[in-house]
Amino acid sequence: MEDILLEIVANQVHEQWSGWMRYLFSQTVHVMKDDESVDVVIPPEFYNRWKRQMITAYGNLSEKEKNSDRELAQIIINLIREESE
């Protein structure tokens, strides 16, 4: 059962990460270079907010920011409950 639960939670973590990356890429500016590589630029307003959130302990986040983390936590708790039933 632990292996199954591990895979269910890992899948959810990947879904959350994938969703975040889609959002992140949608907020950045992609600059194609002559060698066909891409530079990705994060606009300052996003960079500043995300950096602040990254270095802020959970307990010091705003309620809105905590709610975002709580939503993922609730999904994982629900997955654990479903698997243990």
Coordinates of N, CA and C in Angstrom, one line a residue:
M1 N 0.8 -1.2 0.0 CA 0.0 0.0 0.0 C 0.9 1.3 0.0
E2 N 2.0 1.2 0.7 CA 2.9 2.4 0.8 C 3.4 2.8 -0.6
D3 N 3.7 1.7 -1.4 CA 4.2 2.0 -2.8 C 3.2 2.7 -3.6
I4 N 2.0 2.2 -3.5 CA 0.9 2.8 -4.2 C 0.6 4.2 -3.8
L5 N 0.6 4.5 -2.5 CA 0.4 5.8 -2.0 C 1.6 6.7 -2.4
L6 N 2.8 6.2 -2.4 CA 3.9 7.0 -2.9 C 3.7 7.4 -4.3
E7 N 3.3 6.5 -5.2 CA 3.1 6.9 -6.6 C 1.9 7.8 -6.8
I8 N 0.9 7.7 -6.0 CA -0.3 8.6 -6.1 C 0.2 10.0 -5.7
V9 N 0.9 10.2 -4.6 CA 1.3 11.5 -4.1 C 2.4 12.0 -5.1
A10 N 3.3 11.2 -5.5 CA 4.3 11.7 -6.5 C 3.7 12.2 -7.7
N11 N 2.7 11.5 -8.2 CA 1.9 12.0 -9.4 C 1.3 13.3 -9.2
Q12 N 0.7 13.5 -8.0 CA 0.1 14.8 -7.7 C 1.2 15.9 -7.6
V13 N 2.3 15.6 -7.0 CA 3.4 16.6 -6.9 C 3.9 17.0 -8.3
H14 N 4.0 16.0 -9.1 CA 4.4 16.3 -10.5 C 3.4 17.2 -11.2
E15 N 2.1 16.9 -11.0 CA 1.0 17.7 -11.6 C 1.1 19.1 -11.1
Q16 N 1.4 19.3 -9.8 CA 1.5 20.6 -9.3 C 2.7 21.3 -9.9
W17 N 3.8 20.7 -10.0 CA 5.0 21.3 -10.5 C 4.8 21.6 -12.0
S18 N 4.2 20.7 -12.8 CA 3.9 21.0 -14.2 C 3.0 22.2 -14.3
G19 N 2.0 22.3 -13.5 CA 1.1 23.4 -13.6 C 1.8 24.7 -13.3
W20 N 2.7 24.7 -12.3 CA 3.5 25.8 -11.9 C 4.4 26.2 -13.1
M21 N 5.0 25.3 -13.7 CA 5.9 25.6 -14.8 C 5.2 26.2 -16.0
R22 N 4.0 25.6 -16.3 CA 3.1 26.2 -17.4 C 2.8 27.7 -17.0
Y23 N 2.5 27.9 -15.8 CA 2.2 29.3 -15.4 C 3.4 30.2 -15.5
L24 N 4.5 29.7 -15.0 CA 5.8 30.4 -15.0 C 6.1 30.8 -16.4
F25 N 6.1 29.8 -17.3 CA 6.5 30.1 -18.7 C 5.5 31.1 -19.4
S26 N 4.2 31.1 -18.9 CA 3.3 32.0 -19.5 C 3.5 33.4 -19.0
Q27 N 4.2 33.6 -18.0 CA 4.5 34.9 -17.4 C 5.8 35.5 -17.8
T28 N 6.7 34.7 -18.5 CA 8.0 35.2 -18.9 C 8.0 35.6 -20.3
V29 N 9.1 36.3 -20.7 CA 9.3 36.7 -22.0 C 10.4 35.8 -22.6
H30 N 10.1 35.2 -23.8 CA 11.1 34.3 -24.4 C 11.7 35.0 -25.6
V31 N 13.0 35.1 -25.6 CA 13.8 35.8 -26.6 C 14.6 34.8 -27.4
M32 N 14.2 34.6 -28.7 CA 15.0 33.7 -29.5 C 16.3 34.3 -29.9
K33 N 17.4 33.6 -29.8 CA 18.7 34.1 -30.2 C 19.1 33.6 -31.5
D34 N 20.1 34.2 -32.1 CA 20.5 33.8 -33.5 C 20.9 32.3 -33.6
D35 N 21.4 31.7 -32.5 CA 21.8 30.3 -32.5 C 20.6 29.4 -32.2
E36 N 19.4 29.9 -32.2 CA 18.1 29.2 -32.0 C 17.9 28.8 -30.6
S37 N 18.8 29.2 -29.6 CA 18.5 29.0 -28.2 C 17.6 30.1 -27.7
V38 N 17.0 29.9 -26.6 CA 16.1 30.9 -26.0 C 16.5 31.4 -24.7
D39 N 16.5 32.7 -24.6 CA 16.7 33.4 -23.3 C 15.3 33.6 -22.7
V40 N 15.2 33.3 -21.4 CA 13.9 33.5 -20.7 C 14.1 34.6 -19.7
V41 N 13.2 35.6 -19.8 CA 13.3 36.7 -18.9 C 12.1 36.8 -18.0
I42 N 12.3 36.9 -16.7 CA 11.2 37.0 -15.8 C 11.0 38.5 -15.5
P43 N 9.8 39.0 -15.8 CA 9.5 40.4 -15.5 C 9.8 40.8 -14.1
P44 N 10.3 41.9 -13.8 CA 10.7 42.3 -12.4 C 9.6 42.1 -11.4
E45 N 8.3 42.4 -11.7 CA 7.3 42.3 -10.7 C 7.1 40.8 -10.3
F46 N 7.2 39.9 -11.2 CA 7.1 38.5 -10.9 C 8.4 38.0 -10.1
Y47 N 9.5 38.4 -10.6 CA 10.8 38.0 -10.0 C 10.8 38.4 -8.5
N48 N 10.4 39.7 -8.3 CA 10.4 40.2 -6.9 C 9.5 39.5 -6.0
R49 N 8.2 39.2 -6.5 CA 7.2 38.5 -5.7 C 7.7 37.1 -5.4
W50 N 8.1 36.4 -6.5 CA 8.4 35.0 -6.3 C 9.7 34.8 -5.4
K51 N 10.6 35.7 -5.6 CA 11.8 35.6 -4.7 C 11.4 35.9 -3.2
R52 N 10.6 36.9 -3.0 CA 10.1 37.1 -1.6 C 9.4 35.9 -1.1
Q53 N 8.5 35.3 -1.8 CA 7.8 34.1 -1.4 C 8.7 33.0 -1.1
M54 N 9.7 32.8 -2.0 CA 10.7 31.7 -1.9 C 11.5 31.8 -0.6
I55 N 11.9 33.0 -0.1 CA 12.7 33.1 1.0 C 11.9 33.3 2.3
T56 N 10.6 33.4 2.2 CA 9.7 33.6 3.3 C 9.2 32.3 3.9
A57 N 9.4 32.1 5.2 CA 8.9 30.9 5.9 C 7.3 30.9 5.7
Y58 N 6.8 29.7 5.7 CA 5.4 29.5 5.5 C 4.6 30.3 6.5
G59 N 5.0 30.3 7.8 CA 4.3 31.0 8.8 C 4.2 32.5 8.6
N60 N 5.1 33.1 7.8 CA 5.2 34.5 7.6 C 4.5 34.9 6.3
L61 N 4.0 34.0 5.5 CA 3.3 34.3 4.3 C 1.9 34.9 4.6
S62 N 1.4 35.6 3.6 CA 0.1 36.2 3.7 C -0.9 35.1 3.7
E63 N -2.2 35.3 4.2 CA -3.2 34.3 4.2 C -3.5 33.8 2.8
K64 N -3.5 34.7 1.8 CA -3.7 34.3 0.4 C -2.6 33.3 -0.1
E65 N -1.4 33.6 0.3 CA -0.3 32.8 -0.1 C -0.4 31.4 0.6
K66 N -0.7 31.5 1.9 CA -0.9 30.2 2.6 C -2.0 29.4 2.0
N67 N -3.1 30.0 1.6 CA -4.2 29.3 1.0 C -3.8 28.5 -0.2
S68 N -2.9 29.1 -1.0 CA -2.4 28.4 -2.2 C -1.7 27.1 -1.8
D69 N -0.8 27.2 -0.7 CA -0.2 26.0 -0.2 C -1.2 25.0 0.4
R70 N -2.1 25.5 1.1 CA -3.1 24.7 1.7 C -4.0 23.9 0.7
E71 N -4.2 24.5 -0.5 CA -5.0 23.8 -1.5 C -4.2 22.5 -2.0
L72 N -2.9 22.6 -2.2 CA -2.2 21.4 -2.6 C -2.1 20.5 -1.4
A73 N -1.9 20.9 -0.2 CA -1.9 20.1 1.0 C -3.2 19.3 1.1
Q74 N -4.3 20.0 0.9 CA -5.6 19.3 1.0 C -5.8 18.2 -0.1
I75 N -5.3 18.5 -1.3 CA -5.4 17.5 -2.3 C -4.6 16.2 -1.9
I76 N -3.4 16.4 -1.4 CA -2.6 15.3 -0.9 C -3.2 14.6 0.2
I77 N -3.8 15.3 1.2 CA -4.5 14.7 2.3 C -5.7 13.8 1.8
N78 N -6.4 14.4 0.8 CA -7.5 13.6 0.3 C -7.1 12.4 -0.4
L79 N -6.0 12.4 -1.1 CA -5.4 11.3 -1.8 C -5.0 10.2 -0.8
I80 N -4.4 10.6 0.3 CA -4.0 9.7 1.4 C -5.3 9.0 2.0
R81 N -6.3 9.8 2.3 CA -7.5 9.3 2.9 C -8.2 8.3 1.9
E82 N -8.3 8.6 0.6 CA -8.9 7.7 -0.3 C -8.1 6.4 -0.4
E83 N -6.8 6.5 -0.4 CA -6.0 5.3 -0.5 C -6.1 4.4 0.8
S84 N -6.3 5.0 1.9 CA -6.3 4.2 3.2 C -7.7 3.7 3.4
E85 N -8.7 4.1 2.7 CA -10.1 3.5 2.9 C -10.2 2.1 2.3

